[in-house]
């Protein structure tokens, strides 16, 4: 990877490459390595698949501050069964309130 024509140290090797937590076909990536400044991906799938990768060694669930009234699961009494969250979260600490969203926010 180059920025302004110069190689970026650590952009490949040690950058925490992995399959994106919300990848549409995570099972398609069978091997991933970043040795020697080269990102190598092995993939196999029964049907065409888009390989979605991410760097930064992201956790499967985003660590968040949870307001005391925040929901992390769908409301069982709601008409919709989907969650308002677009990605998994891991509440690591609880607060009486969070900026902008108050006690219902994450």
XYZ file of N, CA and C in Angstrom:
318
model
N 0.855 -1.164 0.000
C 0.000 0.000 0.000
C 0.901 1.227 0.000
N 0.550 2.181 -0.847
C 1.322 3.411 -0.957
C 0.458 4.616 -0.587
N 1.066 5.584 0.077
C 0.448 6.873 0.338
C 1.440 7.922 -0.138
N 0.989 8.786 -1.008
C 1.859 9.781 -1.631
C 3.084 9.123 -2.259
N 2.881 7.934 -2.815
C 3.952 7.228 -3.497
C 4.925 6.502 -2.589
N 4.713 6.558 -1.290
C 5.612 5.918 -0.326
C 4.919 4.736 0.340
N 5.660 3.624 0.544
C 5.049 2.472 1.227
C 4.667 2.817 2.674
N 3.524 2.300 3.111
C 3.066 2.507 4.481
C 3.476 1.282 5.297
N 4.379 1.479 6.238
C 4.836 0.366 7.076
C 3.681 -0.148 7.928
N 3.498 -1.463 7.935
C 2.441 -2.075 8.739
C 1.075 -2.096 8.075
N 0.970 -1.632 6.832
C -0.329 -1.622 6.164
C -0.787 -3.022 5.790
N 0.155 -3.933 5.614
C -0.209 -5.309 5.266
C 0.196 -6.230 6.402
N 1.501 -6.442 6.581
C 1.965 -7.341 7.638
C 1.670 -6.740 9.008
N 0.962 -7.504 9.834
C 0.652 -7.060 11.191
C -0.502 -6.086 11.294
N -1.247 -5.890 10.209
C -2.355 -4.926 10.232
C -3.655 -5.527 10.758
N -3.634 -6.799 11.152
C -4.839 -7.415 11.711
C -5.877 -7.764 10.659
N -5.447 -8.225 9.498
C -6.378 -8.589 8.435
C -7.233 -9.772 8.834
N -8.488 -9.739 8.453
C -9.395 -10.842 8.727
C -10.661 -10.704 7.900
N -11.488 -11.713 7.974
C -12.782 -11.663 7.294
C -13.665 -10.681 8.057
N -14.338 -9.822 7.336
C -15.205 -8.822 7.954
C -16.274 -9.507 8.801
N -16.557 -8.983 10.010
C -17.569 -9.596 10.869
C -18.946 -9.689 10.219
N -19.253 -8.803 9.276
C -20.562 -8.840 8.628
C -20.467 -9.305 7.171
N -19.433 -10.086 6.857
C -19.250 -10.578 5.489
C -20.439 -11.430 5.057
N -20.801 -11.314 3.784
C -21.948 -12.061 3.278
C -21.627 -13.535 3.027
N -20.354 -13.872 2.831
C -19.959 -15.268 2.611
C -18.643 -15.548 3.334
N -18.637 -15.469 4.675
C -17.376 -15.634 5.407
C -16.726 -16.996 5.204
N -17.550 -18.014 4.952
C -17.011 -19.365 4.785
C -16.223 -19.514 3.488
N -16.343 -18.574 2.567
C -15.621 -18.648 1.299
C -14.115 -18.451 1.478
N -13.713 -17.704 2.503
C -12.287 -17.497 2.759
C -11.778 -18.688 3.574
N -10.909 -19.474 2.951
C -10.402 -20.676 3.618
C -9.037 -20.466 4.255
N -8.302 -19.440 3.802
C -6.993 -19.128 4.389
C -6.672 -17.677 4.100
N -6.046 -17.028 5.079
C -5.680 -15.627 4.952
C -4.347 -15.427 5.648
N -3.365 -14.870 4.954
C -2.074 -14.585 5.590
C -1.556 -13.245 5.090
N -0.720 -12.625 5.907
C -0.158 -11.321 5.558
C 1.353 -11.306 5.733
N 1.986 -12.413 5.470
C 3.422 -12.536 5.695
C 4.226 -11.858 4.591
N 5.345 -11.266 4.984
C 6.265 -10.671 4.027
C 5.706 -9.498 3.246
N 4.739 -8.812 3.792
C 4.173 -7.649 3.120
C 3.231 -7.989 1.983
N 2.823 -9.269 1.917
C 1.910 -9.705 0.857
C 0.654 -10.284 1.502
N -0.489 -9.802 1.076
C -1.762 -10.321 1.563
C -2.192 -11.446 0.627
N -2.276 -12.664 1.161
C -2.672 -13.825 0.367
C -3.994 -14.358 0.899
N -4.917 -14.575 -0.033
C -6.247 -15.062 0.320
C -6.529 -16.308 -0.493
N -6.935 -17.371 0.180
C -7.404 -18.570 -0.503
C -8.904 -18.646 -0.266
N -9.630 -18.932 -1.332
C -11.081 -18.954 -1.232
C -11.650 -20.104 -2.045
N -12.771 -20.604 -1.585
C -13.505 -21.647 -2.296
C -14.983 -21.488 -1.967
N -15.808 -21.531 -3.011
C -17.246 -21.387 -2.798
C -17.993 -22.124 -3.898
N -19.161 -22.638 -3.545
C -20.015 -23.326 -4.512
C -20.558 -22.347 -5.553
N -20.848 -21.128 -5.128
C -21.401 -20.095 -6.004
C -20.503 -18.861 -5.935
N -20.627 -17.933 -6.882
C -19.821 -16.704 -6.812
C -20.008 -16.011 -5.459
N -18.909 -15.509 -4.916
C -18.951 -14.851 -3.613
C -18.078 -13.603 -3.635
N -18.483 -12.619 -2.884
C -17.676 -11.414 -2.702
C -16.915 -11.602 -1.399
N -15.582 -11.501 -1.479
C -14.758 -11.657 -0.283
C -14.643 -10.300 0.393
N -15.107 -10.230 1.633
C -15.111 -8.968 2.366
C -14.136 -9.076 3.527
N -13.075 -8.262 3.447
C -12.022 -8.274 4.454
C -12.013 -6.953 5.204
N -11.350 -6.975 6.340
C -11.160 -5.764 7.119
C -9.783 -5.839 7.760
N -9.236 -4.703 8.106
C -7.961 -4.641 8.808
C -8.192 -3.968 10.148
N -7.261 -4.120 11.039
C -7.359 -3.477 12.341
C -7.721 -4.433 13.444
N -7.773 -5.721 13.139
C -8.068 -6.746 14.142
C -9.355 -6.416 14.900
N -10.419 -6.127 14.145
C -11.701 -5.749 14.740
C -12.333 -6.918 15.482
N -12.949 -6.650 16.615
C -13.647 -7.721 17.328
C -14.953 -8.079 16.619
N -15.467 -9.262 16.891
C -16.738 -9.689 16.281
C -17.880 -8.783 16.717
N -17.803 -8.249 17.939
C -18.819 -7.322 18.444
C -18.118 -6.049 18.905
N -18.671 -4.909 18.542
C -18.080 -3.621 18.877
C -18.254 -3.321 20.366
N -17.154 -3.051 21.091
C -17.304 -2.688 22.505
C -17.945 -1.302 22.620
N -18.971 -1.189 23.449
C -19.706 0.075 23.578
C -19.990 0.400 25.037
N -20.292 1.679 25.281
C -20.846 2.123 26.554
C -22.359 2.041 26.391
N -23.024 1.386 27.327
C -24.469 1.150 27.242
C -25.189 2.055 28.232
N -26.144 2.832 27.728
C -27.011 3.606 28.612
C -27.893 2.656 29.411
N -28.337 3.062 30.583
C -29.098 2.163 31.471
C -30.368 1.620 30.831
N -30.957 2.347 29.884
C -32.190 1.890 29.235
C -31.971 1.408 27.799
N -30.733 1.248 27.377
C -30.440 0.854 25.994
C -30.756 -0.620 25.775
N -31.232 -0.920 24.567
C -31.537 -2.303 24.185
C -30.409 -2.820 23.301
N -30.018 -4.049 23.512
C -29.047 -4.690 22.632
C -29.657 -5.891 21.923
N -30.924 -6.167 22.221
C -31.674 -7.257 21.585
C -32.996 -6.698 21.086
N -33.612 -7.341 20.100
C -34.928 -6.867 19.640
C -35.959 -6.902 20.770
N -36.888 -5.976 20.729
C -37.980 -5.925 21.705
C -38.973 -7.042 21.370
N -39.198 -7.999 22.293
C -40.108 -9.108 21.987
C -41.552 -8.662 21.777
N -41.898 -7.458 22.242
C -43.266 -6.954 22.090
C -43.429 -6.057 20.862
N -42.337 -5.858 20.111
C -42.396 -4.990 18.936
C -42.946 -5.749 17.735
N -43.505 -5.010 16.798
C -44.045 -5.612 15.576
C -42.925 -6.270 14.760
N -41.789 -5.596 14.663
C -40.651 -6.119 13.920
C -39.804 -7.001 14.822
N -39.242 -8.044 14.266
C -38.366 -8.915 15.057
C -36.900 -8.577 14.843
N -36.620 -7.566 14.029
C -35.224 -7.210 13.791
C -34.742 -6.236 14.859
N -33.438 -6.185 15.035
C -32.828 -5.286 15.995
C -32.568 -3.934 15.342
N -32.616 -2.852 16.097
C -32.284 -1.556 15.523
C -30.783 -1.418 15.279
N -30.006 -2.382 15.738
C -28.559 -2.326 15.576
C -28.162 -2.908 14.228
N -27.228 -2.265 13.563
C -26.796 -2.772 12.263
C -25.583 -3.686 12.388
N -25.036 -3.830 13.601
C -23.899 -4.709 13.816
C -23.916 -5.158 15.278
N -23.274 -6.294 15.590
C -23.266 -6.779 16.968
C -22.490 -5.843 17.895
N -22.964 -5.706 19.120
C -22.279 -4.880 20.116
C -21.997 -5.702 21.377
N -20.985 -5.269 22.101
C -20.604 -5.885 23.364
C -20.549 -4.782 24.418
N -21.630 -4.594 25.191
C -21.602 -3.547 26.214
C -20.549 -3.865 27.283
N -19.494 -3.070 27.327
C -18.398 -3.325 28.261
C -18.511 -2.503 29.539
N -19.348 -1.462 29.501
C -19.570 -0.646 30.696
C -20.949 0.004 30.546
N -21.604 0.236 31.681
C -22.914 0.874 31.663
C -22.811 2.265 32.253
N -23.555 3.203 31.670
C -23.574 4.583 32.138
C -25.018 5.016 32.332
N -25.240 5.991 33.189
C -26.586 6.510 33.387
C -27.116 7.121 32.093
N -26.208 7.672 31.275
C -26.596 8.329 30.036
C -25.379 8.409 29.130
N -25.619 8.485 27.818
C -24.522 8.677 26.871
C -24.779 9.968 26.093
N -23.719 10.625 25.577
C -23.914 11.879 24.846
C -24.863 11.725 23.670
N -25.679 12.700 23.462
C -26.632 12.843 22.366
C -27.835 11.891 22.447
N -27.673 10.692 22.949
C -28.762 9.709 22.930
C -29.376 9.459 24.306
N -28.750 9.953 25.354
C -29.308 9.789 26.697
C -29.215 8.360 27.207
N -30.113 7.970 28.131
C -30.031 6.657 28.762
C -30.379 5.489 27.824
N -30.976 5.793 26.658
C -31.340 4.723 25.718
C -30.247 4.442 24.701
N -29.152 5.198 24.741
C -28.131 5.098 23.710
C -27.016 4.115 24.003
N -26.331 3.785 22.931
C -25.126 2.954 22.996
C -23.969 3.774 22.481
